[in-house]
Short mmCIF file of C-alpha atoms in Angstrom, two decimals:
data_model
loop_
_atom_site.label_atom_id
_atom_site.label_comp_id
_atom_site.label_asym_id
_atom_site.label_seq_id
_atom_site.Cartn_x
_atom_site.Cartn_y
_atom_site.Cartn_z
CA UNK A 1 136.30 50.48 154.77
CA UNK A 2 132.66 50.52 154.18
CA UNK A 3 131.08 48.26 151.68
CA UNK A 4 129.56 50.12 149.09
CA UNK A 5 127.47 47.63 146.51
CA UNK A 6 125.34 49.56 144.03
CA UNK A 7 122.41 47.40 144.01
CA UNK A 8 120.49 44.79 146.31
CA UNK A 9 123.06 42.10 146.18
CA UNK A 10 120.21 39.82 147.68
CA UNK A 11 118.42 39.88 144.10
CA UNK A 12 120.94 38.17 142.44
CA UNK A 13 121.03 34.49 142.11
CA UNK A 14 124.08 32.78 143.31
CA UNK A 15 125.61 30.82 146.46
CA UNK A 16 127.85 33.49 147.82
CA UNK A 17 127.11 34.17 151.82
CA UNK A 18 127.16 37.82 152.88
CA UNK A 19 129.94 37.41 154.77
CA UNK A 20 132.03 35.78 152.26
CA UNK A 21 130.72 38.83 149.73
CA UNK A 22 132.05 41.48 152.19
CA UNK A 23 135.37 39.87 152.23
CA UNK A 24 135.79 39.35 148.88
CA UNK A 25 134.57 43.38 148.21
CA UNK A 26 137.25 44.32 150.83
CA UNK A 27 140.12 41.61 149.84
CA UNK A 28 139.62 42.77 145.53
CA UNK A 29 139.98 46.81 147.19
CA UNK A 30 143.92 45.89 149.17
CA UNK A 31 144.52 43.46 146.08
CA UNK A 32 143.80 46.23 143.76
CA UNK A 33 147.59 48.29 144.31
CA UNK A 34 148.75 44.78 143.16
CA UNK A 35 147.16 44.20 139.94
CA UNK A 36 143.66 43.25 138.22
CA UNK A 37 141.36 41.26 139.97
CA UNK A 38 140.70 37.72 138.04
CA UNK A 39 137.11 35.91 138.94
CA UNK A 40 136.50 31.69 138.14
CA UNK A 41 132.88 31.37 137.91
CA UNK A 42 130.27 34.31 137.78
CA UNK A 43 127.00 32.12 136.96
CA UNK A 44 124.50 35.31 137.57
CA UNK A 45 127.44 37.66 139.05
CA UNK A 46 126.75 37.64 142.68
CA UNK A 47 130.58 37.55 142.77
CA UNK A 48 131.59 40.14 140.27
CA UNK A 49 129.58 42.67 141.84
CA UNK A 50 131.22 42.34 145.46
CA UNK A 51 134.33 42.26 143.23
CA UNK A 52 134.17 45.07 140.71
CA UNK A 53 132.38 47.19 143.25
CA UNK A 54 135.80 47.27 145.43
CA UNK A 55 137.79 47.26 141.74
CA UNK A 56 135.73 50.68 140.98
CA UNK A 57 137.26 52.32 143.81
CA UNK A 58 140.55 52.13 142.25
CA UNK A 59 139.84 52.02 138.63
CA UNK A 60 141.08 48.78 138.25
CA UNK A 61 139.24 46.10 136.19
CA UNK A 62 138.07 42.62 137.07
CA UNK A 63 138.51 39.95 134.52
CA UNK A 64 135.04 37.56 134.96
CA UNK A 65 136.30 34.05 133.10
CA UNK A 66 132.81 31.52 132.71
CA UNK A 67 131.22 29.70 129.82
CA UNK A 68 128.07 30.25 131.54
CA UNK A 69 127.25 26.77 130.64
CA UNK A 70 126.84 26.17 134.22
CA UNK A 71 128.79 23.14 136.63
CA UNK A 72 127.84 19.76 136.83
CA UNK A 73 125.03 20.27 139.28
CA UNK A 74 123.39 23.36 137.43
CA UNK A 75 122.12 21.04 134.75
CA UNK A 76 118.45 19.51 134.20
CA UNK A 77 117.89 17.03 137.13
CA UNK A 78 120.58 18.13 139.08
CA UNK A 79 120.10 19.96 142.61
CA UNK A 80 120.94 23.69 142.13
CA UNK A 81 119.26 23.32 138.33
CA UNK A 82 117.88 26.64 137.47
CA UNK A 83 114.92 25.91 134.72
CA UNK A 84 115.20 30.42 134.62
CA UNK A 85 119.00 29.89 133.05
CA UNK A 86 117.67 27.15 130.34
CA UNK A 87 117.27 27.85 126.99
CA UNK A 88 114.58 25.96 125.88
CA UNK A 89 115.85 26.56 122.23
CA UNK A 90 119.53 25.47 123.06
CA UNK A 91 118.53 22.84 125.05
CA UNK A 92 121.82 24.13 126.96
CA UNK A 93 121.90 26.07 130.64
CA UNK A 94 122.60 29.82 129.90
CA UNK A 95 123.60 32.20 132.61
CA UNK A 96 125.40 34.75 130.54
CA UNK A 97 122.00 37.22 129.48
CA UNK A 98 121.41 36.83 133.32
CA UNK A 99 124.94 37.73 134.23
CA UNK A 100 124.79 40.84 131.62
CA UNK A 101 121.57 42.44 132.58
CA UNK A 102 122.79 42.53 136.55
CA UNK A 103 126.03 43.62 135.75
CA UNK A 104 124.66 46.73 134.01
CA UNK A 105 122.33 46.90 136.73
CA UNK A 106 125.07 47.70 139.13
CA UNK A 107 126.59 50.09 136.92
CA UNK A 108 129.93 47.98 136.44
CA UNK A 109 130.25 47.26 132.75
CA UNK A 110 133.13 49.71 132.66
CA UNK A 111 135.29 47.37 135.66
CA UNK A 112 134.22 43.90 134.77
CA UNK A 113 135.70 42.44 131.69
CA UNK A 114 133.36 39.14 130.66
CA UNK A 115 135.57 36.27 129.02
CA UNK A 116 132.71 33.78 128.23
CA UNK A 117 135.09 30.64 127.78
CA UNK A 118 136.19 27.52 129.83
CA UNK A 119 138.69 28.23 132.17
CA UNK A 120 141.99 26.30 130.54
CA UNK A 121 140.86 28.16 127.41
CA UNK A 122 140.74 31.28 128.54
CA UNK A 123 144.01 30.86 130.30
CA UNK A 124 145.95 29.59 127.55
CA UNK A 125 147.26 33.15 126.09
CA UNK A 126 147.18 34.64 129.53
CA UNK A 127 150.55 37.28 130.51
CA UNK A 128 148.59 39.76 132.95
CA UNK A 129 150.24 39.59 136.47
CA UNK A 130 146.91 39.85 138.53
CA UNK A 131 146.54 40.99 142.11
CA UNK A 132 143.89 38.12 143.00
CA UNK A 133 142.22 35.08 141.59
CA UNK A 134 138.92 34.05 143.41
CA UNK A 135 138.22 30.29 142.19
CA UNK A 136 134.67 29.70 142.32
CA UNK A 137 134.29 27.44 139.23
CA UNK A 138 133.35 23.73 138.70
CA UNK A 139 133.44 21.78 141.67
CA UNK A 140 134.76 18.22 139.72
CA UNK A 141 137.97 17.49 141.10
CA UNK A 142 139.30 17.66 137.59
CA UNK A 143 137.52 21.37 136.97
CA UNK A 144 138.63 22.71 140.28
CA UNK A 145 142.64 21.35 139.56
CA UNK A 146 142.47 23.09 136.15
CA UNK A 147 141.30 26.47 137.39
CA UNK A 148 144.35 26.08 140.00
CA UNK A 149 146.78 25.37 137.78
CA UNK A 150 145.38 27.85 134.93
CA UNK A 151 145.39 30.65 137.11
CA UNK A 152 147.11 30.59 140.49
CA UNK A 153 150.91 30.75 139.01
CA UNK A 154 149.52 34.29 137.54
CA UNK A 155 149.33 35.48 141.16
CA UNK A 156 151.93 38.47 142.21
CA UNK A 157 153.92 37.85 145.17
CA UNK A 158 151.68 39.36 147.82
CA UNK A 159 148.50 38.84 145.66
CA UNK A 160 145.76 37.07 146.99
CA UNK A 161 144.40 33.10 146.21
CA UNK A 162 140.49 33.32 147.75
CA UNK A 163 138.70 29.43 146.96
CA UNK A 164 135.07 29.02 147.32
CA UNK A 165 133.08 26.04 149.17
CA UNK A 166 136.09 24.75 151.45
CA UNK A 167 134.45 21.77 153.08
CA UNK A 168 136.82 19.55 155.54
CA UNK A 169 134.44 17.49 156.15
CA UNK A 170 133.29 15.25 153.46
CA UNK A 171 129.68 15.29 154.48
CA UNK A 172 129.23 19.09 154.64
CA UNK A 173 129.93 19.32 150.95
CA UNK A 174 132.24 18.44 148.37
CA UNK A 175 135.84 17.97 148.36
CA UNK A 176 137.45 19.21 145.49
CA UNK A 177 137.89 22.84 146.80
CA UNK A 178 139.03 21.87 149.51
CA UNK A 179 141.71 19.57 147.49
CA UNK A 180 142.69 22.74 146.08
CA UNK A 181 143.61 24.83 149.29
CA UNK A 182 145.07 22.06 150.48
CA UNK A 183 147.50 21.72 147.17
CA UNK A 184 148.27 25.20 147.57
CA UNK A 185 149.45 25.56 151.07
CA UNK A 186 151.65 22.14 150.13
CA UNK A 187 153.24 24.04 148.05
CA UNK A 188 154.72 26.19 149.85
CA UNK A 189 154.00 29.22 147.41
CA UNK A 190 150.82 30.16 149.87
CA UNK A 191 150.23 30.62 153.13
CA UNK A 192 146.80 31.09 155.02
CA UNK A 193 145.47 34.59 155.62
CA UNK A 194 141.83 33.46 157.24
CA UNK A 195 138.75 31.37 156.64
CA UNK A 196 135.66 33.50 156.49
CA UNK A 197 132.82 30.39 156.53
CA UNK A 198 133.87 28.16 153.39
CA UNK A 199 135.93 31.01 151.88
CA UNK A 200 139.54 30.17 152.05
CA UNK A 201 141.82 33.45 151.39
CA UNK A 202 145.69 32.73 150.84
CA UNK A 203 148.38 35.11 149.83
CA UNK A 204 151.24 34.36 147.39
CA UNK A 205 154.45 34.23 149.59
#
């Protein structure tokens, strides 16, 4: 299948390689005859554009869960702080008008659904059996356990777990994605599909 992105996915902020974006585009398109698509972490929407793109084919939605408050190192004097996502009159990090205007950009507002909350609040209601859950959220060990355990038990059987910024080794990057993958396959519920760089993609046995 050809990847098909309706605008130049290198304009939009975000930490999502190429590769990783492809995969994701053609994973959401096989995931879609399964159920809705469910994203953890848009920031600027890098993510939900691969995503919704391969959700469009199908007419199936993507669900985009962030409080667009950013992660731990997104705010002021952190390393991947954004001074273009503060608002000076919040005195708070705001990717959400960012994520909006390049969503509409790409001509997706009709396949993403936005759900500007935290993760376990968002998933406190939640009944939809989804198709695949791409965790790309906080990287604390504590953030990255609750988007597992919010969302992965929503999974079909046959549906898709993809996890963001798998790094074995300690001093390539943090650990609690990695954590994560490593919980799931433990538990017996997942097994491994492929790596494609730091993208793990499992699929609910």
């Amino acid at each position: 299948m050809s990847l098909k992105l309706p605008i130049n996915i290198h304009n939009i902020k975000g930490f999502l390689a190429a590769r990783e974006g492809e995969a994701l585009y053609h994973l959401a398109a096989e995931a879609s005859s399964l159920g809705p698509s469910l994203e953890v972490g848009s920031y600027c929407g890098k993510s939900t554009i691969y995503l919704a793109s391969a959700c469009k084919l199908t007419d199936r939605v993507l669900f985009a869960v962030d409080h667009h408050r950013g992660s731990e190192e997104h705010q002021p004097g952190e390393e991947y702080h954004d001074p273009d996502l503060f608002d000076k009159n919040t005195q708070l990090m705001d990717s959400f008008r960012t994520f909006r205007e390049n969503i509409r950009a790409a001509h997706l507002e009709n396949w993403v659904v936005p759900i500007v909350a935290p993760s376990a609040v968002a998933a406190r209601c939640w009944n939809t059996p989804l198709g695949l859950v791409f965790i790309d959220g906080g990287h604390s060990l504590e953030a990255a356990m609750t988007d597992y355990r919010s969302w992965s038990r929503h999974i079909v059987p046959g549906g898709y777990l993809a996890i963001h910024d798998i790094f074995p080794d300690p001093a390539d990057g943090g650990q609690a994605p990695y954590e994560i993958y490593k919980m799931a396959l433990a538990s017996a519920q997942f097994e491994l599909v492929e790596m494609v760089d730091t993208l793990g993609i499992l699929r609910r046995i």
